[in-house]
Coordinates of C-alpha atoms in Angstrom, one line a residue:
M1 CA -41.7 -158.9 -34.3
A2 CA -43.8 -158.4 -37.5
K3 CA -40.4 -157.7 -39.5
Q4 CA -38.8 -160.9 -38.0
R5 CA -41.9 -162.9 -38.9
D6 CA -41.9 -161.5 -42.5
E7 CA -38.2 -162.5 -42.8
R8 CA -38.9 -166.1 -41.6
E9 CA -41.8 -166.4 -44.1
E10 CA -39.5 -165.0 -46.8
R11 CA -36.8 -167.5 -46.0
G12 CA -39.4 -170.3 -45.9
E13 CA -40.7 -169.3 -49.3
L14 CA -37.2 -169.2 -50.6
W15 CA -36.4 -172.6 -49.3
D16 CA -39.7 -174.0 -50.6
G17 CA -38.7 -172.7 -54.0
V18 CA -35.3 -174.4 -53.8
I19 CA -37.0 -177.8 -52.9
E20 CA -39.6 -177.6 -55.5
G21 CA -36.9 -176.8 -58.2
M22 CA -34.6 -179.6 -57.1
P23 CA -34.5 -182.6 -59.4
L24 CA -35.9 -185.9 -58.1
F25 CA -32.6 -187.7 -58.4
A26 CA -30.9 -184.9 -56.2
K27 CA -33.5 -185.3 -53.6
E28 CA -32.9 -189.1 -53.5
L29 CA -29.2 -188.6 -53.3
I30 CA -29.5 -186.1 -50.3
A31 CA -32.0 -188.3 -48.5
G32 CA -30.0 -191.5 -49.0
G33 CA -26.7 -189.8 -48.0
V34 CA -28.0 -188.4 -44.7
A35 CA -29.7 -191.6 -43.8
G36 CA -26.5 -193.6 -44.5
G37 CA -24.5 -191.3 -42.4
F38 CA -26.7 -191.4 -39.3
A39 CA -27.1 -195.1 -39.5
K40 CA -23.4 -195.9 -39.9
S41 CA -22.3 -193.7 -37.0
A42 CA -25.0 -195.3 -34.7
V43 CA -23.4 -198.8 -35.2
A44 CA -19.7 -197.7 -35.5
P45 CA -18.5 -199.4 -32.3
L46 CA -19.9 -202.8 -33.5
E47 CA -18.5 -202.2 -37.0
R48 CA -15.1 -201.7 -35.4
I49 CA -15.2 -204.9 -33.5
K50 CA -16.5 -206.9 -36.4
I51 CA -13.5 -205.8 -38.5
L52 CA -11.1 -206.7 -35.7
F53 CA -12.8 -210.1 -35.5
Q54 CA -12.4 -210.6 -39.2
T55 CA -8.8 -209.6 -39.5
R56 CA -7.3 -210.2 -36.0
Q57 CA -8.9 -213.5 -35.1
A58 CA -6.4 -214.7 -32.6
E59 CA -6.2 -211.5 -30.7
Y60 CA -9.8 -210.5 -30.5
R61 CA -12.1 -213.4 -31.1
S62 CA -10.8 -215.2 -27.9
L63 CA -12.0 -212.2 -25.9
G64 CA -15.5 -212.3 -27.2
L65 CA -17.8 -209.3 -27.7
L66 CA -17.7 -207.9 -24.1
G67 CA -14.1 -208.6 -23.7
S68 CA -13.3 -206.8 -27.0
F69 CA -15.4 -203.7 -25.8
T70 CA -13.6 -203.7 -22.5
K71 CA -10.1 -203.9 -24.1
I72 CA -10.8 -201.1 -26.6
A73 CA -12.2 -198.9 -23.8
K74 CA -9.1 -199.4 -21.6
T75 CA -6.6 -199.0 -24.3
E76 CA -8.1 -196.5 -26.6
G77 CA -10.9 -194.9 -24.7
T78 CA -14.4 -193.9 -26.1
L79 CA -12.8 -192.6 -29.4
G80 CA -11.3 -196.0 -30.0
F81 CA -14.9 -197.3 -30.8
F82 CA -15.1 -194.8 -33.6
R83 CA -11.5 -195.4 -35.1
G84 CA -11.9 -195.4 -38.8
N85 CA -15.6 -194.0 -38.6
G86 CA -14.6 -190.8 -40.3
A87 CA -13.6 -192.7 -43.4
S88 CA -16.6 -194.9 -42.9
V89 CA -19.0 -192.0 -42.9
A90 CA -17.1 -190.3 -45.7
R91 CA -17.7 -193.6 -47.7
I92 CA -21.2 -194.4 -46.6
V93 CA -22.7 -190.9 -47.4
P94 CA -21.9 -191.0 -51.1
Y95 CA -22.4 -194.9 -51.1
A96 CA -25.9 -194.7 -49.6
A97 CA -26.7 -191.7 -51.8
L98 CA -25.7 -193.5 -54.9
H99 CA -27.2 -196.8 -53.8
Y100 CA -30.7 -195.4 -53.0
M101 CA -30.7 -193.0 -56.1
A102 CA -29.3 -195.6 -58.5
Y103 CA -31.8 -198.2 -57.3
E104 CA -34.8 -195.8 -57.9
E105 CA -33.3 -194.7 -61.3
Y106 CA -32.7 -198.3 -62.5
R107 CA -36.1 -199.3 -61.5
R108 CA -37.6 -196.4 -63.4
W109 CA -35.4 -197.0 -66.5
I110 CA -36.5 -200.7 -66.5
I111 CA -40.2 -199.8 -66.2
D112 CA -39.8 -197.1 -68.8
G113 CA -37.6 -199.0 -71.2
I114 CA -39.3 -202.4 -71.1
P115 CA -43.0 -202.0 -71.7
G116 CA -45.2 -204.4 -69.9
V117 CA -42.4 -205.4 -67.3
G118 CA -43.9 -206.3 -63.9
K119 CA -43.3 -204.4 -60.7
G120 CA -42.7 -207.5 -58.6
P121 CA -39.6 -208.6 -56.5
I122 CA -37.7 -209.6 -59.6
L123 CA -37.6 -206.0 -60.8
D124 CA -36.2 -205.1 -57.4
L125 CA -33.6 -207.9 -57.5
V126 CA -32.3 -206.6 -60.8
A127 CA -32.4 -202.9 -60.0
G128 CA -31.0 -203.4 -56.5
S129 CA -28.1 -205.6 -57.8
F130 CA -27.0 -203.0 -60.4
A131 CA -27.4 -200.2 -57.9
G132 CA -25.2 -202.0 -55.4
G133 CA -22.5 -202.5 -58.0
T134 CA -22.7 -198.9 -59.1
A135 CA -22.3 -197.7 -55.6
V136 CA -19.4 -200.0 -54.9
L137 CA -17.3 -198.9 -57.9
F138 CA -17.6 -195.2 -57.1
T139 CA -16.8 -195.5 -53.4
Y140 CA -14.6 -198.6 -52.9
P141 CA -11.4 -196.6 -52.2
L142 CA -13.1 -195.1 -49.1
D143 CA -14.1 -198.5 -47.8
L144 CA -10.5 -199.8 -48.2
V145 CA -9.2 -196.7 -46.2
R146 CA -11.9 -197.2 -43.5
T147 CA -10.8 -200.9 -43.1
K148 CA -7.1 -200.0 -42.9
L149 CA -7.6 -197.3 -40.3
A150 CA -9.9 -199.6 -38.2
Y151 CA -7.4 -202.4 -38.4
Q152 CA -4.7 -200.4 -36.6
V153 CA -4.9 -201.1 -32.9
V154 CA -3.6 -198.7 -30.3
G155 CA -1.6 -200.5 -27.7
S156 CA -1.0 -197.6 -25.2
Q157 CA -1.7 -194.0 -24.8
K158 CA 1.5 -193.3 -26.6
L159 CA -0.3 -194.5 -29.8
N160 CA 2.0 -197.4 -30.6
I161 CA 0.5 -199.5 -33.3
Q162 CA 0.7 -203.2 -32.6
G163 CA 0.4 -206.2 -35.0
L164 CA 1.8 -204.5 -38.1
V165 CA 4.6 -206.1 -40.2
S166 CA 8.0 -204.5 -39.4
G167 CA 8.6 -201.5 -41.6
E168 CA 5.0 -201.1 -42.8
Q169 CA 3.3 -197.7 -42.9
V170 CA 1.2 -196.4 -40.0
Y171 CA -1.7 -194.3 -41.2
K172 CA -2.4 -191.1 -39.4
G173 CA -5.7 -190.3 -41.0
I174 CA -7.9 -190.6 -44.1
K175 CA -5.8 -188.3 -46.3
D176 CA -2.5 -190.0 -45.1
C177 CA -3.9 -193.5 -45.8
F178 CA -5.1 -192.5 -49.3
S179 CA -1.7 -190.9 -50.1
K180 CA 0.4 -193.9 -48.9
T181 CA -1.8 -196.5 -50.5
Y182 CA -1.6 -194.7 -53.8
K183 CA 2.1 -194.3 -53.6
E184 CA 2.6 -198.0 -52.8
A185 CA 0.4 -199.5 -55.6
G186 CA -1.4 -196.7 -57.6
I187 CA -5.1 -196.9 -58.4
K188 CA -4.8 -200.8 -58.3
G189 CA -3.9 -200.5 -54.6
L190 CA -6.9 -198.4 -53.9
Y191 CA -9.2 -201.1 -55.4
R192 CA -7.5 -204.1 -53.8
G193 CA -10.4 -206.5 -52.7
V194 CA -12.9 -204.9 -55.0
A195 CA -13.6 -208.2 -56.8
P196 CA -15.1 -210.0 -53.8
S197 CA -17.0 -206.7 -53.0
L198 CA -18.6 -206.9 -56.4
Y199 CA -19.2 -210.6 -56.1
G200 CA -20.9 -209.9 -52.7
I201 CA -22.8 -206.7 -53.4
F202 CA -24.5 -207.9 -56.6
P203 CA -26.4 -210.8 -54.8
Y204 CA -26.6 -209.0 -51.4
A205 CA -28.2 -205.7 -52.7
G206 CA -30.4 -207.6 -55.1
L207 CA -31.6 -210.1 -52.4
K208 CA -32.1 -207.4 -49.8
F209 CA -34.5 -205.4 -52.1
Y210 CA -36.1 -208.8 -53.3
F211 CA -36.8 -210.0 -49.8
Y212 CA -37.9 -206.7 -48.7
E213 CA -40.5 -206.3 -51.5
K214 CA -41.4 -209.9 -51.3
M215 CA -42.3 -209.6 -47.6
K216 CA -44.1 -206.3 -48.1
S217 CA -46.2 -208.0 -50.7
H218 CA -47.8 -210.1 -47.9
V219 CA -48.5 -207.2 -45.7
P220 CA -52.2 -206.0 -45.6
K221 CA -52.7 -202.9 -47.7
E222 CA -53.8 -200.8 -44.8
R223 CA -50.6 -201.5 -42.9
K224 CA -48.1 -201.0 -45.8
N225 CA -47.2 -197.4 -44.8
D226 CA -46.6 -198.5 -41.1
I227 CA -43.0 -197.4 -40.5
M228 CA -42.6 -200.4 -38.0
I229 CA -43.8 -202.8 -40.7
K230 CA -41.2 -201.4 -43.1
L231 CA -38.4 -201.6 -40.5
A232 CA -39.2 -205.2 -39.7
C233 CA -39.3 -206.2 -43.3
G234 CA -36.1 -204.3 -44.0
S235 CA -34.3 -205.8 -41.0
V236 CA -35.2 -209.4 -41.9
A237 CA -34.3 -208.8 -45.6
G238 CA -30.9 -207.4 -44.6
L239 CA -30.2 -210.4 -42.3
L240 CA -31.1 -212.9 -44.9
G241 CA -29.1 -211.2 -47.6
Q242 CA -26.1 -210.8 -45.3
T243 CA -26.0 -214.4 -44.4
F244 CA -25.9 -215.6 -48.0
T245 CA -23.0 -213.2 -49.0
Y246 CA -21.0 -212.7 -45.7
P247 CA -18.1 -215.0 -46.5
L248 CA -17.1 -212.7 -49.5
D249 CA -17.1 -209.8 -47.1
V250 CA -14.5 -211.7 -44.9
V251 CA -12.3 -212.4 -48.0
R252 CA -12.6 -208.7 -49.0
R253 CA -11.4 -207.5 -45.5
Q254 CA -8.4 -210.0 -45.5
M255 CA -7.4 -208.8 -49.0
Q256 CA -7.7 -205.2 -47.9
V257 CA -5.3 -205.6 -44.9
Q258 CA -3.0 -208.4 -46.1
R259 CA 0.0 -206.1 -46.5
L260 CA -0.5 -204.9 -42.9
S261 CA -0.9 -208.4 -41.3
A262 CA 2.0 -210.1 -39.7
S263 CA 0.1 -213.5 -39.9
N264 CA 0.4 -213.7 -43.7
S265 CA 3.5 -215.3 -44.8
H266 CA 2.9 -214.9 -48.5
E267 CA 1.3 -212.4 -50.8
M268 CA -2.3 -213.4 -51.7
K269 CA -3.0 -213.0 -55.4
G270 CA -6.8 -212.7 -55.6
T271 CA -10.2 -213.7 -54.3
A272 CA -9.8 -217.4 -55.0
D273 CA -6.4 -217.6 -53.5
T274 CA -7.5 -215.7 -50.4
L275 CA -10.6 -217.9 -49.9
V276 CA -8.4 -221.1 -50.0
M277 CA -5.9 -219.6 -47.7
I278 CA -8.6 -218.8 -45.2
L279 CA -10.1 -222.3 -45.4
R280 CA -6.7 -224.0 -45.0
T281 CA -5.4 -221.8 -42.3
H282 CA -8.5 -221.1 -40.2
G283 CA -11.2 -223.4 -41.4
W284 CA -14.6 -222.6 -42.9
K285 CA -15.8 -221.0 -39.6
Q286 CA -13.5 -218.1 -40.2
L287 CA -15.6 -217.3 -43.2
F288 CA -18.4 -216.3 -40.9
S289 CA -16.3 -214.6 -38.3
G290 CA -18.1 -211.5 -37.0
L291 CA -21.5 -212.6 -38.5
S292 CA -23.2 -212.5 -35.1
L293 CA -21.9 -208.9 -34.7
N294 CA -23.3 -208.0 -38.1
Y295 CA -26.7 -209.4 -37.0
L296 CA -26.5 -207.1 -34.0
K297 CA -25.7 -204.0 -36.1
V298 CA -28.0 -204.7 -39.0
V299 CA -31.3 -204.3 -37.0
P300 CA -30.5 -200.8 -35.6
S301 CA -28.7 -199.7 -38.8
V302 CA -31.7 -200.6 -40.9
A303 CA -34.1 -199.1 -38.5
I304 CA -32.3 -195.8 -38.3
G305 CA -31.6 -195.7 -42.1
F306 CA -35.2 -196.3 -43.0
T307 CA -36.6 -193.8 -40.4
V308 CA -34.1 -191.0 -41.5
Y309 CA -34.5 -191.8 -45.2
D310 CA -38.4 -191.5 -44.8
M311 CA -38.1 -188.3 -42.7
M312 CA -35.7 -186.8 -45.4
K313 CA -38.0 -187.8 -48.3
A314 CA -41.0 -186.2 -46.6
Y315 CA -39.0 -183.1 -45.8
L316 CA -37.7 -182.9 -49.5
R317 CA -41.2 -183.8 -50.7
V318 CA -40.2 -186.9 -52.6
P319 CA -43.2 -188.6 -54.2
S320 CA -43.9 -192.2 -53.5
R321 CA -41.9 -194.7 -55.7
D322 CA -44.9 -195.5 -58.0
D323 CA -46.0 -191.9 -58.3
A324 CA -42.4 -190.9 -59.1
V325 CA -42.3 -193.6 -61.9
V326 CA -45.5 -192.3 -63.4
E327 CA -44.2 -188.7 -63.0
V328 CA -40.8 -189.5 -64.8
V329 CA -42.5 -191.6 -67.6
T330 CA -45.1 -189.0 -68.2
S331 CA -42.5 -186.3 -68.3
N332 CA -40.4 -188.3 -70.7
R333 CA -43.4 -188.9 -73.1
D334 CA -44.5 -185.3 -72.9
S335 CA -40.9 -184.2 -73.8
Q336 CA -40.9 -186.2 -77.0
P337 CA -41.9 -184.4 -80.2
S338 CA -45.3 -185.3 -81.6
T339 CA -45.3 -187.3 -84.9
L340 CA -48.6 -185.5 -85.9
H341 CA -46.7 -182.3 -86.5
S342 CA -43.5 -183.8 -88.1

């Protein structure tokens, strides 16, 4: 017993040493990635149906939310709700990791590089916007693959794929989708639809952080660390940011699957052409198709994301945001050579 206890204590001390020696940005990467993976998996069924609403409006929108759930359950079983989730998690883990870490880093760089800059919501708007763009550029091909896999609808237990243009590829998994997409159009094909993603993520990520910090500024000081307050502020901020930028998300999805859709009679050239096509063919309401589902999934997604992120930060002993800023700035200043001895 004593030997086992000593071994556990030794392993604990070793792990403590690893955590203490880990750089701050690495801790933020890990915390953000784990939080993103948990949150995305929890709302995967709603995400699948939202994508089908956005890209298969005639087939699924008429069924409604409950009807769509029933149809997927009957034709594809429980696993059907998680079709494309492997690619989604593979994307969201590095995306969330980069997003959280880049936001914290941009925020610290701005504070450190621009003396006298305020720490208000405008700082969070700028840092959040650039962090969102950074994360999208590094992880967009994974989002494209996730959408293509989720778009495929199983029509029977024999795994026949319905709704695809005759002769188009059927993707068997993440690797297969990557390979075939790259062979079809190269790197450009893997980034099809990235323009509306960037147009959308810059204001969305920035507004999300802006609204979150703005609302927190009105919370009494003694309740600022209340996790329920953080979750409430984050959820409302996500809802507001999503509403303003959602049409660009619909345009992005349509561009990603246009080669698979039998309803498109011509090749859409870009963001503006796709937007005009949607307006002419389906009307402005199609630009908000699936938005109600997004509202339903944002609240639990944000709740789980914030909770897991806070737990991981505590486990990895990440200091509070302002303490981290002071620590990094102080470290940078201390590392600079003194002019008194030059």
